[in-house]
mmCIF file of C-alpha atoms and ligand atoms in Angstrom:
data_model
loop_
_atom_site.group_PDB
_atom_site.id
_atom_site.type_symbol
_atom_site.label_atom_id
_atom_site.label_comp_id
_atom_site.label_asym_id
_atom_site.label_seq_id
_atom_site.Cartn_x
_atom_site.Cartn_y
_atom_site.Cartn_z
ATOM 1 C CA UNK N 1 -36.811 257.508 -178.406
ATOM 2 C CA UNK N 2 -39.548 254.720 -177.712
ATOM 3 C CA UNK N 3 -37.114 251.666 -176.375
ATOM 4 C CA UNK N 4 -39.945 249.608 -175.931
ATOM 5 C CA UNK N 5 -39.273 246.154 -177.954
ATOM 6 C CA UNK N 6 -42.045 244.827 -180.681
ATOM 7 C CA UNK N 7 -45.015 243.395 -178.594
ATOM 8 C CA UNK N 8 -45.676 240.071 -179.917
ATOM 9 C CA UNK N 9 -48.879 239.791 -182.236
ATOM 10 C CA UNK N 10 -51.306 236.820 -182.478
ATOM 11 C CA UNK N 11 -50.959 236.722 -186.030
ATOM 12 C CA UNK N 12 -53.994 235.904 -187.831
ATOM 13 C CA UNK N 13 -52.437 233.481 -190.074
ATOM 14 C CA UNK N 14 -54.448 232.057 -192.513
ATOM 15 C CA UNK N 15 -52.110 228.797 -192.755
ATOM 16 C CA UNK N 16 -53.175 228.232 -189.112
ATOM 17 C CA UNK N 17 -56.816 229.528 -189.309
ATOM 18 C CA UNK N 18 -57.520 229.138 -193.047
ATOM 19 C CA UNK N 19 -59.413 232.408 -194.216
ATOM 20 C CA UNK N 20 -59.540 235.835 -194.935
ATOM 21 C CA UNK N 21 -62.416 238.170 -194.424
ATOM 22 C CA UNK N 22 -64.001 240.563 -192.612
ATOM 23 C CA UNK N 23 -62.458 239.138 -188.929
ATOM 24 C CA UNK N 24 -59.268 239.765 -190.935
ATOM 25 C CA UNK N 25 -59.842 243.401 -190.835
ATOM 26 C CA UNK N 26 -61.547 243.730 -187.545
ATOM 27 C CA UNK N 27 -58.273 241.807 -185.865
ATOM 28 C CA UNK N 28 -56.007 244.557 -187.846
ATOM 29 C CA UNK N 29 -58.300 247.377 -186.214
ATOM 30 C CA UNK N 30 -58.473 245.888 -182.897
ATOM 31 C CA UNK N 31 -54.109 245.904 -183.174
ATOM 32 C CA UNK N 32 -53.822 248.937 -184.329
ATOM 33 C CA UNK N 33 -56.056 250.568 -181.869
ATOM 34 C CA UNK N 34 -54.052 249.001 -178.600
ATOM 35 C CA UNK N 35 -50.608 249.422 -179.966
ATOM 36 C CA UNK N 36 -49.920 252.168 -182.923
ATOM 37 C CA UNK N 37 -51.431 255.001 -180.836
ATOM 38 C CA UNK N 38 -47.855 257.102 -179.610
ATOM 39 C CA UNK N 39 -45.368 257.979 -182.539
ATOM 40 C CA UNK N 40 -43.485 255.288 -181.191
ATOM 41 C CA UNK N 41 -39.530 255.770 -182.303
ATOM 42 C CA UNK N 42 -40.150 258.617 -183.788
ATOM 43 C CA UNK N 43 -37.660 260.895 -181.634
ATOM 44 C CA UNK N 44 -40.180 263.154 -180.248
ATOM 45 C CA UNK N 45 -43.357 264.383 -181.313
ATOM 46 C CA UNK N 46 -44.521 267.915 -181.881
ATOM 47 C CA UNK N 47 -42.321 270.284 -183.961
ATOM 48 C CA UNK N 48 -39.264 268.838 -183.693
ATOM 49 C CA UNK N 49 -37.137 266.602 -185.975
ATOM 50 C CA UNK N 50 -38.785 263.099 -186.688
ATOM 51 C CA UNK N 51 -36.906 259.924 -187.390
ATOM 52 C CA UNK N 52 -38.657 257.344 -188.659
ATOM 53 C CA UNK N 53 -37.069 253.232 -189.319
ATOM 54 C CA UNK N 54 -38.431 251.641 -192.842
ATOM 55 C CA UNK N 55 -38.396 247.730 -192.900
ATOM 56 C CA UNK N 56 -36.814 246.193 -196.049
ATOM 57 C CA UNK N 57 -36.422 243.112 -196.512
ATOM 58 C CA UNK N 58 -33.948 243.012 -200.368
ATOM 59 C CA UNK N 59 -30.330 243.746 -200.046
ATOM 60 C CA UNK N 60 -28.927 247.264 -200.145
ATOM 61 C CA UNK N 61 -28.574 247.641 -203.933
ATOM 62 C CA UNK N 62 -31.835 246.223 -204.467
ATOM 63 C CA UNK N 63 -34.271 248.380 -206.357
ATOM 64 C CA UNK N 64 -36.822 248.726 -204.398
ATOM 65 C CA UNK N 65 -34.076 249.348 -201.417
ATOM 66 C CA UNK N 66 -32.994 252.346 -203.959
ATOM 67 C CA UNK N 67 -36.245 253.408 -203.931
ATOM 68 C CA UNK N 68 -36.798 253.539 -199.973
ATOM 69 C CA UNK N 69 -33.191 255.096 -200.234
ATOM 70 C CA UNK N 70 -34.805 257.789 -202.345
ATOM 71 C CA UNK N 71 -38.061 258.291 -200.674
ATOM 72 C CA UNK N 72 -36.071 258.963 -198.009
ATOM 73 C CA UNK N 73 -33.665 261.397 -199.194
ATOM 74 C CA UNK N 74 -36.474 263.142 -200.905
ATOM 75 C CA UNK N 75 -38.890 263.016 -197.072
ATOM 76 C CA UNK N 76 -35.715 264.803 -195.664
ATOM 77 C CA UNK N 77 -35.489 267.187 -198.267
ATOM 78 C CA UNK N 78 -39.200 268.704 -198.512
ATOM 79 C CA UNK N 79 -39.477 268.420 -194.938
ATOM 80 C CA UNK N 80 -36.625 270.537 -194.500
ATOM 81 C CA UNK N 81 -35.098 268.452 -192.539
ATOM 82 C CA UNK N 82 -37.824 267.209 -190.450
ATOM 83 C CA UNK N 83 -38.222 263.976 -190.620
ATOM 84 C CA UNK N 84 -35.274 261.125 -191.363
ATOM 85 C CA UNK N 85 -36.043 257.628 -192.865
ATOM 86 C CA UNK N 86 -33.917 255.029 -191.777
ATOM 87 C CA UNK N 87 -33.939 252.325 -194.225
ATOM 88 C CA UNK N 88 -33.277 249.271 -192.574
ATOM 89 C CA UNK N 89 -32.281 246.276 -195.151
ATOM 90 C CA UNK N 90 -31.697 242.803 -195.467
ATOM 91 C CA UNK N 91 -34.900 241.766 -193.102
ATOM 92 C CA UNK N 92 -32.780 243.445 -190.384
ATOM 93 C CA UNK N 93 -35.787 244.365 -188.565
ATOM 94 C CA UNK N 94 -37.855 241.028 -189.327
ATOM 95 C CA UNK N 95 -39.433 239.268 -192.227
ATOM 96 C CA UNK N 96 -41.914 240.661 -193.738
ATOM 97 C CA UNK N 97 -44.916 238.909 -192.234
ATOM 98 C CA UNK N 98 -43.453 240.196 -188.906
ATOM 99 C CA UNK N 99 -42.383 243.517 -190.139
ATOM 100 C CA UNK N 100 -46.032 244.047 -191.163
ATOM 101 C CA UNK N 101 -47.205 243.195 -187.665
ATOM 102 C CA UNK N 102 -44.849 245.810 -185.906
ATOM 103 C CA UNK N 103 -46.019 248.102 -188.475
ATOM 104 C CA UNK N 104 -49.392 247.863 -187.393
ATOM 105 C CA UNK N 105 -48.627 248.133 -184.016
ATOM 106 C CA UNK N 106 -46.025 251.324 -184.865
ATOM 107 C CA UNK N 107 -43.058 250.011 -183.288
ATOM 108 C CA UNK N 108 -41.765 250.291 -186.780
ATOM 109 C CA UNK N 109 -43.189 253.645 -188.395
ATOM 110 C CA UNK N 110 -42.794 252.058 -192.023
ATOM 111 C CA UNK N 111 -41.936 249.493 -194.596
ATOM 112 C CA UNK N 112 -41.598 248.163 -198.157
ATOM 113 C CA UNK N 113 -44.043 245.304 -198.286
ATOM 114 C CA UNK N 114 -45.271 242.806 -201.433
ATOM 115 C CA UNK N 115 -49.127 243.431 -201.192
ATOM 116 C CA UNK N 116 -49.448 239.416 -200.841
ATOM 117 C CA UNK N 117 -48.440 239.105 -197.246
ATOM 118 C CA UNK N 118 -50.513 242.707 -197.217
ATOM 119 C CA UNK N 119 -53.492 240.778 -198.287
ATOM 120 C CA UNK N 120 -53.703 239.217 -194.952
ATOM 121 C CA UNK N 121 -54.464 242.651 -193.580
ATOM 122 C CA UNK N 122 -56.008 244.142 -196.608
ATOM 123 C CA UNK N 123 -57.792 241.820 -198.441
ATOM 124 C CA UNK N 124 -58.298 243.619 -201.643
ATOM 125 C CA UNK N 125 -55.004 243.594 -202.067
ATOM 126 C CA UNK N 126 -55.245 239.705 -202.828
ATOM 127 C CA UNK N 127 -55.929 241.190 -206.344
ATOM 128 C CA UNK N 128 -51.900 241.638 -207.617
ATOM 129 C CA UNK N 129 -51.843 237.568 -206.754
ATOM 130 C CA UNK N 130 -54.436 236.679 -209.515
ATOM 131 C CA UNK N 131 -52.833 234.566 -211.889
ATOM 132 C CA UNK N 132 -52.375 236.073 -215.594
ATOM 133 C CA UNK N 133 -54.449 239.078 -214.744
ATOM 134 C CA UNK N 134 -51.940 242.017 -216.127
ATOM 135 C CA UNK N 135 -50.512 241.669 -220.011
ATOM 136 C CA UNK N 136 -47.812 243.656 -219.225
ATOM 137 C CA UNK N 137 -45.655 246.114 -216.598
ATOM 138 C CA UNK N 138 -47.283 249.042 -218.502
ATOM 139 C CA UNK N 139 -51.016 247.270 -218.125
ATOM 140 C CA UNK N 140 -49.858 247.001 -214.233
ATOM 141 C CA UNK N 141 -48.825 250.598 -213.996
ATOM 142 C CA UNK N 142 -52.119 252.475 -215.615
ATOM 143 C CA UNK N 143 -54.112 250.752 -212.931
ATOM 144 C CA UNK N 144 -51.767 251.022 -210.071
ATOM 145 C CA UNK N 145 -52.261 254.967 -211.269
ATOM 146 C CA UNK N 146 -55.799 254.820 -212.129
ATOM 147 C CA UNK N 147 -58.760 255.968 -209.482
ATOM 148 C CA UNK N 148 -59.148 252.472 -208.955
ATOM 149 C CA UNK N 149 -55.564 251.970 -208.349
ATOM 150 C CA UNK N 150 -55.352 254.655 -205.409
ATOM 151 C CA UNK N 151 -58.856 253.140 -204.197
ATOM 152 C CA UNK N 152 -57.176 249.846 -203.415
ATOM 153 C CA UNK N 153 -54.293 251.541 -201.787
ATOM 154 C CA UNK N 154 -56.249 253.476 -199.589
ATOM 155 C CA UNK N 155 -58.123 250.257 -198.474
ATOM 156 C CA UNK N 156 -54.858 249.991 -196.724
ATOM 157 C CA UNK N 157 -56.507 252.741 -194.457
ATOM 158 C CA UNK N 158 -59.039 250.110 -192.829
ATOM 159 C CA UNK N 159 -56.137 247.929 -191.059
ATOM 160 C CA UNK N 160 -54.361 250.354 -189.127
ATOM 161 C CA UNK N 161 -51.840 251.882 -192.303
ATOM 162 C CA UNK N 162 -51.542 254.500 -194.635
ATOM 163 C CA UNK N 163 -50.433 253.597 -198.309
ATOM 164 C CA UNK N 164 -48.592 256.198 -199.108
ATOM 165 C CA UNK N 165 -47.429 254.567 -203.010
ATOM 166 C CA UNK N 166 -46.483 251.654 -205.039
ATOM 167 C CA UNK N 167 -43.121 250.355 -206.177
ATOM 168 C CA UNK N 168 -42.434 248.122 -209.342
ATOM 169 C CA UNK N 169 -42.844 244.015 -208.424
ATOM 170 C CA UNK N 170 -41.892 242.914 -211.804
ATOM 171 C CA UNK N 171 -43.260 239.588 -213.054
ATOM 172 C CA UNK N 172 -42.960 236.340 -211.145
ATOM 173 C CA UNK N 173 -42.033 233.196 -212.410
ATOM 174 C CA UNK N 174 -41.764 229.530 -211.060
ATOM 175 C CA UNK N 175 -37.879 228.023 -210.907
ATOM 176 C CA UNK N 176 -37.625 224.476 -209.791
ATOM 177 C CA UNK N 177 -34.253 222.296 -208.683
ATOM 178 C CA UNK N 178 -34.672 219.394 -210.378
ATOM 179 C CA UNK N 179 -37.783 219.068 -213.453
ATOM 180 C CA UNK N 180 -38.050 222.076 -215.693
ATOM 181 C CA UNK N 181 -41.830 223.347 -215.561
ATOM 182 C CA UNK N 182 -42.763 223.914 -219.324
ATOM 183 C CA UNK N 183 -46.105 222.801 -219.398
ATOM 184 C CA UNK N 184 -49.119 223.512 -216.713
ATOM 185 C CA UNK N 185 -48.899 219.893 -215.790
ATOM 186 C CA UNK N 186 -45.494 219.787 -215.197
ATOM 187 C CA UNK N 187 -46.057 221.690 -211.499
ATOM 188 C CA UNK N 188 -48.098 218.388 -210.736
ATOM 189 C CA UNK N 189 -46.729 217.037 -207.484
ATOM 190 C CA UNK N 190 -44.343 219.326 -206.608
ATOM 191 C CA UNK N 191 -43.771 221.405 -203.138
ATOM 192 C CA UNK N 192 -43.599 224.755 -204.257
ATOM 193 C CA UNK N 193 -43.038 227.781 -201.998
ATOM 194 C CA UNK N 194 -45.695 230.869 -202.198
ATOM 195 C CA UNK N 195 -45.656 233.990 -200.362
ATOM 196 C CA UNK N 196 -48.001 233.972 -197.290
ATOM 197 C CA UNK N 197 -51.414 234.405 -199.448
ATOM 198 C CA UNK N 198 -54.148 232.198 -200.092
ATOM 199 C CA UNK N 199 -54.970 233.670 -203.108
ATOM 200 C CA UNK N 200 -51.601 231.638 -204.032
ATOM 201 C CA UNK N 201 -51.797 228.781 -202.187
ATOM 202 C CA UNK N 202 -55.078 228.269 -204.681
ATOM 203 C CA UNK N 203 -53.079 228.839 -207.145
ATOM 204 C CA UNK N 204 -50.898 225.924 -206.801
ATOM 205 C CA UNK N 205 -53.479 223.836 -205.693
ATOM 206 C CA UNK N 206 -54.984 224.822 -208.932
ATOM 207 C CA UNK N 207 -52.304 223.102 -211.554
ATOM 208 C CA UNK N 208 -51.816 220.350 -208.850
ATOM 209 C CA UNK N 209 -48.973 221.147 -207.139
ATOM 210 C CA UNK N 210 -48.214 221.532 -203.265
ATOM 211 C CA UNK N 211 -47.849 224.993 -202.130
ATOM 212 C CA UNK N 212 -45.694 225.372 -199.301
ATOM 213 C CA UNK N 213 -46.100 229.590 -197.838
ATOM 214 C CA UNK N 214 -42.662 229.994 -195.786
ATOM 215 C CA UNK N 215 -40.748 233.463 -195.336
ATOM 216 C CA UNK N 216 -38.415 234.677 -198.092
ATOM 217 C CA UNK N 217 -35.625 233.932 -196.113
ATOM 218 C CA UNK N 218 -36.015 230.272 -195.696
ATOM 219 C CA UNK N 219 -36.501 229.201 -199.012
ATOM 220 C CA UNK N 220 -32.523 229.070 -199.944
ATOM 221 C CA UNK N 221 -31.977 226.335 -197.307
ATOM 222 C CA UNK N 222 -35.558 224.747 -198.199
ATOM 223 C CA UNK N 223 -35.008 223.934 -201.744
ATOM 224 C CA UNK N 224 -31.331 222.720 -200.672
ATOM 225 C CA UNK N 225 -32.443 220.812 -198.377
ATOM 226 C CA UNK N 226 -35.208 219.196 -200.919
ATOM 227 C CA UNK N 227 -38.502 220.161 -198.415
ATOM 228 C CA UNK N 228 -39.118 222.726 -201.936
ATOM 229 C CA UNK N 229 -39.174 221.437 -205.028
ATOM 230 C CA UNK N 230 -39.474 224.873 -206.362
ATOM 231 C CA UNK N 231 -40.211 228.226 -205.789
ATOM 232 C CA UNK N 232 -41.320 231.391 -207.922
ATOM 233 C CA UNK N 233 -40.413 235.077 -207.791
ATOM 234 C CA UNK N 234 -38.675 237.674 -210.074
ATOM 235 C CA UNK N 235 -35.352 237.631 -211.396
ATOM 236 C CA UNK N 236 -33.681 240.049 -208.929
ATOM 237 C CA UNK N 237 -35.398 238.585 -206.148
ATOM 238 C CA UNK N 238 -34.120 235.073 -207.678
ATOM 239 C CA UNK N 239 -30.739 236.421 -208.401
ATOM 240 C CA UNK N 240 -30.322 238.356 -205.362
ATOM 241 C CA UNK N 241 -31.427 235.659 -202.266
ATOM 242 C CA UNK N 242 -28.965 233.145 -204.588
ATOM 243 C CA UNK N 243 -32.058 231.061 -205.052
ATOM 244 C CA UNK N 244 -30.672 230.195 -208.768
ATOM 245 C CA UNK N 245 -27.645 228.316 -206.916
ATOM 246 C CA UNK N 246 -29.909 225.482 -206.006
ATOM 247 C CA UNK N 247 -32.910 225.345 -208.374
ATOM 248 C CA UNK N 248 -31.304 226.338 -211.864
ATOM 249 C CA UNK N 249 -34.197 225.854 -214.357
ATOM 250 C CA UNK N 250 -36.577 228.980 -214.361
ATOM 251 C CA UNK N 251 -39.577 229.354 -216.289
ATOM 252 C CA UNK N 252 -40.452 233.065 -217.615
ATOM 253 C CA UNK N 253 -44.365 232.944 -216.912
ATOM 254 C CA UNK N 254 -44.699 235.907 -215.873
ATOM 255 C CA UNK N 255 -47.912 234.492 -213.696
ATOM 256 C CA UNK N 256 -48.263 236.995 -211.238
ATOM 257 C CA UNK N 257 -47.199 241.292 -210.687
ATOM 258 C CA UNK N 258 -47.562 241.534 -207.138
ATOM 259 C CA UNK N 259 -47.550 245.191 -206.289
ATOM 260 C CA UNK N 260 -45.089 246.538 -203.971
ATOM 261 C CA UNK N 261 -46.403 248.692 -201.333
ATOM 262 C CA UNK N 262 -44.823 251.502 -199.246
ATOM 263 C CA UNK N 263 -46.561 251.717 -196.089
ATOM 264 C CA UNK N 264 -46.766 254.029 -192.734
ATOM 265 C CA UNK N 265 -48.792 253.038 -189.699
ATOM 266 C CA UNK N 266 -51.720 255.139 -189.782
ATOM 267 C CA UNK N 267 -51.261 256.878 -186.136
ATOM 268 C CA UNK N 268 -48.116 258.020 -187.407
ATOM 269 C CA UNK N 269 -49.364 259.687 -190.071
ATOM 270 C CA UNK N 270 -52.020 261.165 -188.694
ATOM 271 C CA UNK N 271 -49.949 262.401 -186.256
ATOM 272 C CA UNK N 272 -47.667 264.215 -188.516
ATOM 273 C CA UNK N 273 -49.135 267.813 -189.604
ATOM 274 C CA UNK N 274 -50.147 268.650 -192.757
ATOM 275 C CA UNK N 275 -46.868 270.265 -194.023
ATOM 276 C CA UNK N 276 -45.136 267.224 -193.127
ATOM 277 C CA UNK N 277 -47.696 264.537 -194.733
ATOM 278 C CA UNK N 278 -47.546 266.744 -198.043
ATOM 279 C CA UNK N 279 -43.194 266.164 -198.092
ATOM 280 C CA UNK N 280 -43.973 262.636 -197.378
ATOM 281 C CA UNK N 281 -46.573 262.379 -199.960
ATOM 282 C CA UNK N 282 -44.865 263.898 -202.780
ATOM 283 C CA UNK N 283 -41.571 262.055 -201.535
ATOM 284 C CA UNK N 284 -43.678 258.834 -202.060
ATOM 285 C CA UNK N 285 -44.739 259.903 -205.681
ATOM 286 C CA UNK N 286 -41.253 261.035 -206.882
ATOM 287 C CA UNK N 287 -39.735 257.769 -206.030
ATOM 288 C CA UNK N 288 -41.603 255.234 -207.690
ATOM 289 C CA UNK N 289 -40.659 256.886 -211.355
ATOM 290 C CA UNK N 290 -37.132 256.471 -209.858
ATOM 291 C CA UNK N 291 -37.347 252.861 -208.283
ATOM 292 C CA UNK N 292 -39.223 252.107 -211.463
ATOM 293 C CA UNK N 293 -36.318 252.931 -213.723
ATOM 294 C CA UNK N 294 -34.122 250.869 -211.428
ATOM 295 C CA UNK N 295 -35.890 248.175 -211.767
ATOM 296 C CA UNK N 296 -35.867 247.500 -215.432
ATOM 297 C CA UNK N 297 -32.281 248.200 -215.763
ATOM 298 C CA UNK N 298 -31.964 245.699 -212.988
ATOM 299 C CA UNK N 299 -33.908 242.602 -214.887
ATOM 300 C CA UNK N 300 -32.271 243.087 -217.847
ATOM 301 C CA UNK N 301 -29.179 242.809 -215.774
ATOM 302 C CA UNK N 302 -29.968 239.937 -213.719
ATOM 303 C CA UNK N 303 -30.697 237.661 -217.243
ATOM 304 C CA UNK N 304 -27.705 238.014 -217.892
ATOM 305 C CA UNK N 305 -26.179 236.879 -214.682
ATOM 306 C CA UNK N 306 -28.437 234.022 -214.873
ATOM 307 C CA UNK N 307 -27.192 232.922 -218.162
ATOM 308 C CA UNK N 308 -23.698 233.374 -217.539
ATOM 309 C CA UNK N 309 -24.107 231.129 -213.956
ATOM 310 C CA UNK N 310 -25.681 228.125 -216.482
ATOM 311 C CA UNK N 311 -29.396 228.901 -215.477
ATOM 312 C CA UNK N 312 -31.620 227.343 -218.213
ATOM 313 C CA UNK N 313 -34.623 229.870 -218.665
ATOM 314 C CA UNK N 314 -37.607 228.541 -220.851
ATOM 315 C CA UNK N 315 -39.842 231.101 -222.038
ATOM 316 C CA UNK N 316 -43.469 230.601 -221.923
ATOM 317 C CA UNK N 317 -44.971 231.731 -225.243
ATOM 318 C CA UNK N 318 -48.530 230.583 -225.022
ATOM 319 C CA UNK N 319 -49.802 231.396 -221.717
ATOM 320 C CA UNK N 320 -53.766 229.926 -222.789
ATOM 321 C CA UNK N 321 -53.651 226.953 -220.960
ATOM 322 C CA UNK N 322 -52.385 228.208 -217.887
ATOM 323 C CA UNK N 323 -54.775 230.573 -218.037
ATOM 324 C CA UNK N 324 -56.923 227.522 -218.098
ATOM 325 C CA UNK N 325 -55.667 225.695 -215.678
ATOM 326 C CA UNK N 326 -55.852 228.477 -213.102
ATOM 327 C CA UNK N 327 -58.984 230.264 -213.979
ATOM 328 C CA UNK N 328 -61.141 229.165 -211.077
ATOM 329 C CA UNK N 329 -58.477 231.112 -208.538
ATOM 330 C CA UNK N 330 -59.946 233.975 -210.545
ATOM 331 C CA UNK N 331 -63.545 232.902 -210.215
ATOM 332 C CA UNK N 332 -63.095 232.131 -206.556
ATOM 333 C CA UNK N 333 -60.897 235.544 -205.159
ATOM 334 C CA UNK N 334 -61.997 237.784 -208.073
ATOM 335 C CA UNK N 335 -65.554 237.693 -206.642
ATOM 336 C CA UNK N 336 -64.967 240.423 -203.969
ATOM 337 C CA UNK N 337 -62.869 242.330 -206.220
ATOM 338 C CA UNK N 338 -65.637 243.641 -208.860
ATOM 339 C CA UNK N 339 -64.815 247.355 -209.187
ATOM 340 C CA UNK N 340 -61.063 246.879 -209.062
ATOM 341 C CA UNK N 341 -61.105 243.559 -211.788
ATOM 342 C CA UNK N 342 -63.377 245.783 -213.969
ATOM 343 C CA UNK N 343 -61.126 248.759 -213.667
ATOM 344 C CA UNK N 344 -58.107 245.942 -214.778
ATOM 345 C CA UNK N 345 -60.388 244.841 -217.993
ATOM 346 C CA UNK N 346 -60.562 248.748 -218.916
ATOM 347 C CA UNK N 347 -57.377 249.564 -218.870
ATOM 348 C CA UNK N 348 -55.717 245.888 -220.516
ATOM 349 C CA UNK N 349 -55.294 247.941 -223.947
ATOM 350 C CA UNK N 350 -53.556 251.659 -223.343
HETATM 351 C C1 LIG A 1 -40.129 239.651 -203.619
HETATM 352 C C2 LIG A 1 -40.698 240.841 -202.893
HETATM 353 C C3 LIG A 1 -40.424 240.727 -201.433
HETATM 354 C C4 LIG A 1 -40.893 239.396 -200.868
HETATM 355 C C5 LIG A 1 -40.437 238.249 -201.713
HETATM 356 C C6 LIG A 1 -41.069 236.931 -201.316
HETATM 357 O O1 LIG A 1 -40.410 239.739 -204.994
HETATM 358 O O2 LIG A 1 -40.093 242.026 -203.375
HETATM 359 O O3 LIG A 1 -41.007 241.824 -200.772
HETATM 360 O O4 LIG A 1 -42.292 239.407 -200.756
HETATM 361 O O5 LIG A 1 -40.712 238.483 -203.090
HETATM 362 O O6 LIG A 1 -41.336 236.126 -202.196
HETATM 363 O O7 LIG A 1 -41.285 236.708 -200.115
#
């Protein structure tokens, strides 16, 4: 057992520095080459039994914490026994802009991660925050399974990981404590958390708002506190982290299906022998069917909540002039993203 604790990571934050790019990658190499080269916690290398900790940061019952739950069971099971997942909820082991760090570095073998903090590392990834850019989940899921699809996630491959699959992100949505958002201009002036991307800081920027990135787990005391104004994000993540308790108008948008992304650091992996990658692999692939199922059942569940705790939920029929409003994020990020955009455009109509 590796006892060493997390070494401490000059993060490459683009809210200090202000940019991604190719230093962005180089930095993740550079990490990954000084501090994910043992199979750090992994119990022993060799033939032995393997145990492994996976970085969540949802509650237990969360679906994508069913999910890890399941990719674990499933690792265990086709390994014969080898190698144990520990799922580790509730940001136990960090937030995720952290988690991702330590995962780099392999003093955590794995996590569940959104692909937006991801981008930081992976910059392709910056592709599931384009605004409007999927119709539907079913649009999302033929490219997340498409060539193109397991192209990006092996991208992951250049920053010190391995992607081993994708989880459902759902569709997020803005919610606000105090003005309803019905109209782009109504996000005018307001402090609105985003996850730690640019790609969504332009976003705001874009239909005149202030966007505010901040860790998941500070923006229930943030929007009490009035620093946020608002905030966006799915309806289990909304209903889960209580975020409806203090900002109780949400706006069904649907502006954004930010993969979710189950990662292993990359020396890990390739330490692991082919046998083992295989269970791990098709333990991966078997559980994002499962975590998907979970995660419908769970949005439809979570609506309801919301209505019955007085939430007022406006839906967003015409989604034109947001599309509007936002299409130079598009023109600025997309313009890396060629193969992968073209590959979305393909694939809009099933
Ligand atoms: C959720 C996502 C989390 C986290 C969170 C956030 O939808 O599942 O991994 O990224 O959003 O907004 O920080």
């Amino acid at each position: 057992m590796n006892t060493t604790s997390p070494k401490p990571v000059a993060r490459r934050s683009l809210f200090k520095a202000g940019a991604f790019g190719a230093a962005a990658v180089a930095g993740g190499l550079a990490l990954s080459a000084c501090g994910g080269g043992s199979l750090a916690g992994s119990g022993g290398g060799g033939g032995g039994s393997k145990t492994f900790k996976l970085a969540e940061t949802h509650p237990d019952d969360y679906p994508t914490t069913l999910g890890d739950k399941k990719f674990a069971e499933l690792a265990e099971k086709y390994s014969d026994g080898r190698i144990k997942i520990q799922v580790y909820p509730n940001a136990q082991l960090g937030e995720e802009s952290d988690a991702i760090e330590q995962v780099q570095m392999g003093s955590i073998e794995m996590t569940r991660i959104s692909s937006a903090p991801m981008g930081e590392f992976v910059p392709a990834m910056g592709l599931f925050s384009l605004p409007y850019l999927f119709d539907d989940a079913d649009h999302l899921w033929r490219f997340l399974e498409s060539e193109s699809g397991k192209k990006l996630l092996g991208e992951a491959d250049g920053a010190g990981f391995k992607g081993l699959g994708y989880f459902d992100p759902g569709a997020r949505s803005f919610y606000t404590s105090k003005t309803p958002i019905k109209a782009p201009a109504d996000v005018k002036g307001l402090k609105i958390r985003v996850q730690e991307s640019q790609v969504q800081i332009d976003f705001i920027k874009a239909l005149g708002g202030s966007p505010t990135p901040m860790d998941y787990g500070e923006v229930y005391s943030s929007l009490q506190s009035g620093l946020l104004d608002g905030a966006e994000n799915n309806e289990p993540s909304y209903f889960s982290a209580s975020h409806y308790e203090v900002a109780k108008n949400y706006t069904l948008d649907r502006h954004m299906r930010v993969a979710e992304v189950l990662l292993i650091n990359k020396d890990t992996w390739a330490g692991l022998d082919a046998k083992d990658q295989e269970a791990l692999q098709k333990a991966a692939d078997e559980a994002a069917p499962f975590q998907r199922e979970k995660w419908d059942a769970q949005v439809e569940a979570d609506l309801e909540k919301l209505r019955g705790e007085g939430v007022t939920i406006n839906e967003i029929s015409d989604l034109a002039p947001w599309r509007e409003a936002t299409k130079s994020v598009i023109d600025k990020h997309g313009a890396d993203l060629g193969e992968y955009l073209d590959a979305v455009e393909e694939l809009r109509t099933a």
